[in-house]
């Protein structure tokens, strides 16, 4: 019900704040993109666990853990992009980044709504697996693994 949903959403909010704080205190010195993609894959693992949660405390725990990873990834990714973007391209780069993350949100909600109508039981499992795959597959590209290293070395 609404009462349980409020607790689950609150757990997400608290977890996101923890993730933001962790991003502020912990930045890997080497291979930040690799670390970021591994943490992003944890979001998929936690999303998959939503399918198996049955009680409000279980949903709250999964929501909290998902949000920690999501908050960390969001702050760390934006920071990494800004550190590696030339100043004269910052406005355009951030414009595309914000549009793709916020501007396309209604489109993704529309698509997700249609999928949830048909496949509610397994939507979290499949979306979690998709997140895991899309986070780990880029690790096979050397350019992705090395992204962010040169800028970090300049600042050290």
Short mmCIF file of C-alpha atoms in Angstrom, two decimals:
data_model
loop_
_atom_site.label_atom_id
_atom_site.label_comp_id
_atom_site.label_asym_id
_atom_site.label_seq_id
_atom_site.Cartn_x
_atom_site.Cartn_y
_atom_site.Cartn_z
CA UNK A 1 0.00 0.00 0.00
CA UNK A 2 0.86 3.68 0.12
CA UNK A 3 2.39 3.38 3.58
CA UNK A 4 4.88 0.74 2.45
CA UNK A 5 5.60 2.59 -0.77
CA UNK A 6 6.49 5.69 1.27
CA UNK A 7 9.02 3.69 3.28
CA UNK A 8 10.53 2.17 0.13
CA UNK A 9 10.87 5.57 -1.56
CA UNK A 10 12.35 7.04 1.64
CA UNK A 11 14.91 4.24 1.74
CA UNK A 12 15.85 5.17 -1.84
CA UNK A 13 16.30 8.82 -0.90
CA UNK A 14 18.48 8.01 2.10
CA UNK A 15 20.53 5.56 0.05
CA UNK A 16 21.05 8.14 -2.70
CA UNK A 17 22.34 10.65 -0.14
CA UNK A 18 24.79 8.03 1.16
CA UNK A 19 25.91 7.34 -2.43
CA UNK A 20 26.44 11.05 -3.10
CA UNK A 21 28.53 11.36 0.06
CA UNK A 22 30.61 8.31 -0.84
CA UNK A 23 31.29 9.82 -4.26
CA UNK A 24 32.58 12.94 -2.56
CA UNK A 25 34.92 11.04 -0.27
CA UNK A 26 36.08 8.17 -2.42
CA UNK A 27 37.52 8.59 -5.91
CA UNK A 28 39.73 5.82 -7.27
CA UNK A 29 43.15 7.04 -8.37
CA UNK A 30 43.57 4.52 -11.18
CA UNK A 31 41.03 3.36 -13.75
CA UNK A 32 38.04 5.34 -12.47
CA UNK A 33 35.90 4.24 -15.43
CA UNK A 34 36.44 0.55 -14.61
CA UNK A 35 35.46 1.08 -11.00
CA UNK A 36 32.44 3.15 -12.04
CA UNK A 37 31.19 0.45 -14.43
CA UNK A 38 31.58 -2.25 -11.78
CA UNK A 39 29.58 -0.18 -9.27
CA UNK A 40 26.99 0.47 -12.03
CA UNK A 41 26.64 -3.28 -12.52
CA UNK A 42 25.74 -3.54 -8.81
CA UNK A 43 22.69 -1.42 -9.57
CA UNK A 44 21.59 -4.22 -11.90
CA UNK A 45 22.25 -6.86 -9.25
CA UNK A 46 20.15 -4.95 -6.72
CA UNK A 47 17.37 -4.27 -9.25
CA UNK A 48 17.21 -8.00 -9.96
CA UNK A 49 16.69 -8.62 -6.25
CA UNK A 50 13.45 -6.59 -6.34
CA UNK A 51 11.84 -9.59 -8.03
CA UNK A 52 12.54 -11.74 -4.97
CA UNK A 53 11.70 -9.24 -2.21
CA UNK A 54 8.42 -10.05 -0.48
CA UNK A 55 8.21 -7.83 2.59
CA UNK A 56 8.45 -4.08 3.05
CA UNK A 57 11.78 -4.30 4.92
CA UNK A 58 13.23 -6.42 2.10
CA UNK A 59 12.06 -3.91 -0.51
CA UNK A 60 13.49 -1.09 1.62
CA UNK A 61 16.87 -2.82 1.88
CA UNK A 62 17.07 -3.44 -1.86
CA UNK A 63 15.94 0.12 -2.57
CA UNK A 64 18.53 1.52 -0.15
CA UNK A 65 21.39 -0.52 -1.67
CA UNK A 66 20.33 0.29 -5.23
CA UNK A 67 20.23 3.98 -4.42
CA UNK A 68 23.69 3.97 -2.83
CA UNK A 69 25.15 2.54 -6.03
CA UNK A 70 23.04 4.81 -8.27
CA UNK A 71 23.93 7.95 -6.30
CA UNK A 72 27.62 7.10 -6.37
CA UNK A 73 27.56 6.39 -10.11
CA UNK A 74 25.64 9.55 -10.95
CA UNK A 75 27.96 11.93 -9.10
CA UNK A 76 31.14 10.10 -10.11
CA UNK A 77 30.13 9.90 -13.77
CA UNK A 78 29.29 13.60 -14.04
CA UNK A 79 32.54 14.49 -12.27
CA UNK A 80 34.58 12.25 -14.57
CA UNK A 81 32.95 13.70 -17.68
CA UNK A 82 33.55 17.27 -16.49
CA UNK A 83 37.20 16.58 -15.66
CA UNK A 84 37.78 15.14 -19.13
CA UNK A 85 35.84 17.68 -21.18
CA UNK A 86 37.64 20.69 -22.67
CA UNK A 87 36.28 23.97 -21.20
CA UNK A 88 35.05 25.19 -24.59
CA UNK A 89 32.89 22.03 -24.97
CA UNK A 90 31.54 21.88 -21.40
CA UNK A 91 28.18 23.55 -22.10
CA UNK A 92 27.38 21.33 -25.08
CA UNK A 93 28.58 18.19 -23.35
CA UNK A 94 26.56 18.83 -20.20
CA UNK A 95 23.54 19.84 -22.28
CA UNK A 96 23.55 16.47 -24.04
CA UNK A 97 24.20 14.63 -20.78
CA UNK A 98 21.37 16.35 -18.92
CA UNK A 99 18.98 15.98 -21.87
CA UNK A 100 19.71 12.26 -22.13
CA UNK A 101 19.28 11.68 -18.40
CA UNK A 102 16.38 14.02 -17.59
CA UNK A 103 14.84 15.05 -20.90
CA UNK A 104 14.30 11.50 -22.10
CA UNK A 105 12.85 10.37 -18.76
CA UNK A 106 9.18 10.70 -19.89
CA UNK A 107 9.93 8.56 -22.96
CA UNK A 108 11.54 5.84 -20.86
CA UNK A 109 8.62 5.93 -18.41
CA UNK A 110 6.16 5.53 -21.28
CA UNK A 111 8.04 2.50 -22.61
CA UNK A 112 8.47 1.04 -19.12
CA UNK A 113 4.77 1.50 -18.41
CA UNK A 114 3.80 -0.58 -21.44
CA UNK A 115 6.30 -3.28 -20.56
CA UNK A 116 5.22 -3.39 -16.90
CA UNK A 117 1.58 -3.85 -17.96
CA UNK A 118 2.50 -7.13 -19.62
CA UNK A 119 5.48 -8.43 -17.66
CA UNK A 120 5.25 -7.04 -14.11
CA UNK A 121 6.65 -10.15 -12.46
CA UNK A 122 9.95 -10.23 -14.31
CA UNK A 123 10.55 -6.60 -15.26
CA UNK A 124 13.02 -5.99 -12.42
CA UNK A 125 14.94 -9.18 -13.13
CA UNK A 126 15.31 -8.40 -16.84
CA UNK A 127 16.05 -4.73 -16.31
CA UNK A 128 18.68 -5.69 -13.74
CA UNK A 129 20.29 -8.12 -16.15
CA UNK A 130 20.27 -5.46 -18.86
CA UNK A 131 21.96 -2.99 -16.50
CA UNK A 132 24.59 -5.58 -15.59
CA UNK A 133 25.31 -6.38 -19.25
CA UNK A 134 25.43 -2.74 -20.35
CA UNK A 135 27.77 -1.95 -17.44
CA UNK A 136 30.19 -4.83 -17.87
CA UNK A 137 30.38 -5.17 -21.68
CA UNK A 138 32.15 -1.80 -22.13
CA UNK A 139 34.97 -3.12 -19.94
CA UNK A 140 36.14 -5.11 -22.98
CA UNK A 141 37.02 -1.82 -24.74
CA UNK A 142 40.46 -0.49 -23.86
CA UNK A 143 39.42 3.12 -24.48
CA UNK A 144 36.64 2.76 -21.91
CA UNK A 145 38.93 1.16 -19.32
CA UNK A 146 41.46 3.97 -19.72
CA UNK A 147 38.97 6.84 -19.79
CA UNK A 148 39.74 9.27 -17.00
CA UNK A 149 43.29 8.06 -16.34
CA UNK A 150 45.11 10.83 -18.21
CA UNK A 151 43.23 13.63 -16.45
CA UNK A 152 43.77 12.08 -13.04
CA UNK A 153 47.49 11.74 -13.72
CA UNK A 154 47.69 15.43 -14.69
CA UNK A 155 46.17 16.47 -11.36
CA UNK A 156 48.43 14.25 -9.24
#
